[in-house]
């Protein structure tokens, strides 16, 4: 079975005059109805709770009025979109719909029962969409006489603001239905990606390591939450760090998604939930909405500051030597130059062991997934200091380092002084393999590569989903290409060796591309 393509389908979208039905008018259903009405469709809303559909319509109309106040819609557009919304008090009110999207309770039997009723009610060519985030579209469709007409139409919360829609094909979904829904989502201003119905689809699966690696580093005492969050934002370019993001999503929700993906993959250790998060759930510390999560949101509570190394003396002239023309070394050179700090290039004056820089007695290398101590023991360079990944070494305001156990304090201080002189805030992590950002990006890319390898989506779809669905600064597969697949393979291999766990096994797709000397995007 080939991977679904992200390219725009040849089939046209549903015409804007086509009636759209929405069942379940909570947060998601109301958001989807808003999007469809704004795109020009007459939209009929039904909720089993009496009065809920009418309340949702009032809420959406208030949203349209706000958009008009802000100038995002003209008053006439807002009025027309509002007039296209109609609550109905029974499913029968959806009878003329060309598409019905379901956003009811996340329960297989409830969804199957609803679609059976809809199938009896709607025209034979009407399309059915489910907004489920964790139930198999194949399983929902199994209850239908014509499962080909059902596909997942997975919006992200809040639907009017989040760009992505995953168009999810179950085993029996008619490709023409998936393509029509794809084109329709695009016409609604929501860039779609095709996905096959597998646990977590694309985003909820590929994003797991963003939380899982941070939780693991925290659990092993690698760094505290505030430091890891700051590194992911400032060095990684992510909008939110993993801990503040979990606090925002809610640990009950985030933990449930992790558990659901983990169980659905028969307890694959890639997805093993974290005991730390389980404990937060048990304590009722669900995050912002409960006033407590990893951080304290109660009145008067102060957000802890990230740990940074104390200011070191500015390196003396002649003390800094840079090696190799890697992006990292070139960015360091530019940053030092811009701040009037002298350095020399050291080509040929030391072993070609991949070192980036030397400051005093300290030698700086980019992490390859070995711990600093392991690397120092293998290389004989006792004063080994490791640098973490940055999205953009030229601009990042913060960077993480780790040091070998035998590293002499003045040597570490000199390397820290170099990085501070180059304008970085420097956070020292415990000597764990792959530091923080490198191991996270390697694992995100590994998961995305496995999704591609298993035909869930294609390479472009995986990256688009992560950028549009959860605002990643770069698609994980494009990021892996940028770092170099051999380097990603080394990081994963060293993580697997260090922990001896299947969790870090390399995706066959990455392995194959390394053997072939190819990139993922080609
Ligand atoms: P919600 O609890 O806010 O709203 C669900 C609504 O469906 C309620 O108004 C309820 O009265 C109604 N309902 C329940 N069973 C019904 C039935 N049999 N017939 C008609 N109406 C029924 O839930 P929310 O958050 O809007 O989620 C809805 C769906 O969207 C779920 O499948 C969920 O997994 C999915 N989803 C949720 C996201 C989120 O972040 N909340 C994101 C993406 C998908």
Tab-separated table of C-alpha atoms and ligand atoms in Angstrom, residues 22-32 46-50 52-53 55 91 102-107 109-111 113-114 117 130-135 153-159 204 249 253, ligand 1:
chain	number	residue	atom	x	y	z
A	22	UNK	CA	-21.906	19.404	12.476
A	23	UNK	CA	-22.825	16.984	15.250
A	24	UNK	CA	-21.512	17.714	18.729
A	25	UNK	CA	-21.182	21.438	19.330
A	26	UNK	CA	-18.596	21.581	22.086
A	27	UNK	CA	-15.245	23.293	21.641
A	28	UNK	CA	-14.321	21.416	18.468
A	29	UNK	CA	-17.712	21.190	16.768
A	30	UNK	CA	-18.343	24.907	17.246
A	31	UNK	CA	-14.885	25.711	15.854
A	32	UNK	CA	-15.442	23.503	12.802
A	46	UNK	CA	-26.895	19.444	16.211
A	47	UNK	CA	-26.046	18.432	19.784
A	48	UNK	CA	-27.831	15.847	21.879
A	49	UNK	CA	-27.803	18.195	24.839
A	50	UNK	CA	-30.893	20.434	24.477
A	52	UNK	CA	-26.265	23.329	23.257
A	53	UNK	CA	-26.414	23.834	19.480
A	55	UNK	CA	-25.619	28.280	22.451
A	91	UNK	CA	-30.517	14.714	13.567
A	102	UNK	CA	-18.873	14.591	13.886
A	103	UNK	CA	-17.246	16.061	16.995
A	104	UNK	CA	-19.098	14.190	19.746
A	105	UNK	CA	-17.725	12.332	22.740
A	106	UNK	CA	-14.523	10.327	22.088
A	107	UNK	CA	-16.150	6.897	22.251
A	109	UNK	CA	-19.705	2.914	20.162
A	110	UNK	CA	-21.214	6.417	20.329
A	111	UNK	CA	-19.558	7.420	17.070
A	113	UNK	CA	-24.181	4.592	16.469
A	114	UNK	CA	-24.260	8.185	15.229
A	117	UNK	CA	-28.157	6.909	11.992
A	130	UNK	CA	-15.023	12.251	12.089
A	131	UNK	CA	-12.933	14.610	14.178
A	132	UNK	CA	-11.659	11.821	16.396
A	133	UNK	CA	-8.072	12.204	17.553
A	134	UNK	CA	-7.519	8.730	18.930
A	135	UNK	CA	-10.090	6.259	17.623
A	153	UNK	CA	-11.285	15.190	9.321
A	154	UNK	CA	-9.046	15.933	12.264
A	155	UNK	CA	-8.934	19.590	13.244
A	156	UNK	CA	-6.703	20.974	15.988
A	157	UNK	CA	-7.847	23.025	18.928
A	158	UNK	CA	-8.900	25.820	18.530
A	159	UNK	CA	-10.109	24.888	15.051
A	204	UNK	CA	-0.222	13.088	18.026
A	249	UNK	CA	-2.652	21.155	27.326
A	253	UNK	CA	-5.278	15.098	28.385
B	1	LIG	P1	-16.784	18.555	24.112
B	1	LIG	O1	-17.047	17.688	25.269
B	1	LIG	O2	-16.438	19.996	24.300
B	1	LIG	O3	-18.062	18.509	23.145
B	1	LIG	C1	-18.730	17.332	22.772
B	1	LIG	C2	-20.171	17.688	22.483
B	1	LIG	O4	-20.775	16.561	21.870
B	1	LIG	C3	-20.976	18.009	23.725
B	1	LIG	O5	-21.664	19.228	23.515
B	1	LIG	C4	-21.967	16.840	23.842
B	1	LIG	O6	-23.212	17.223	24.357
B	1	LIG	C5	-22.078	16.389	22.422
B	1	LIG	N1	-22.415	14.985	22.248
B	1	LIG	C6	-21.900	13.917	22.910
B	1	LIG	N2	-22.415	12.782	22.421
B	1	LIG	C7	-23.275	13.132	21.433
B	1	LIG	C8	-24.108	12.406	20.550
B	1	LIG	N3	-24.145	11.081	20.578
B	1	LIG	N4	-24.835	13.092	19.644
B	1	LIG	C9	-24.792	14.436	19.613
B	1	LIG	N5	-24.034	15.182	20.430
B	1	LIG	C10	-23.276	14.535	21.318
B	1	LIG	O7	-15.663	17.799	23.269
B	1	LIG	P2	-14.579	18.414	22.251
B	1	LIG	O8	-13.358	18.792	22.973
B	1	LIG	O9	-15.239	19.419	21.380
B	1	LIG	O10	-14.213	17.104	21.398
B	1	LIG	C11	-15.107	16.527	20.502
B	1	LIG	C12	-14.393	15.541	19.610
B	1	LIG	O11	-13.295	16.165	18.966
B	1	LIG	C13	-13.839	14.312	20.329
B	1	LIG	O12	-13.944	13.212	19.460
B	1	LIG	C14	-12.385	14.679	20.515
B	1	LIG	O13	-11.544	13.580	20.614
B	1	LIG	C15	-12.101	15.429	19.216
B	1	LIG	N6	-10.990	16.374	19.288
B	1	LIG	C16	-10.821	17.165	20.401
B	1	LIG	C17	-9.761	18.057	20.452
B	1	LIG	C18	-9.582	18.930	21.654
B	1	LIG	O14	-8.475	19.476	21.815
B	1	LIG	N7	-10.584	19.108	22.493
B	1	LIG	C19	-8.792	18.181	19.348
B	1	LIG	C20	-9.108	17.351	18.217
B	1	LIG	C21	-10.153	16.465	18.221
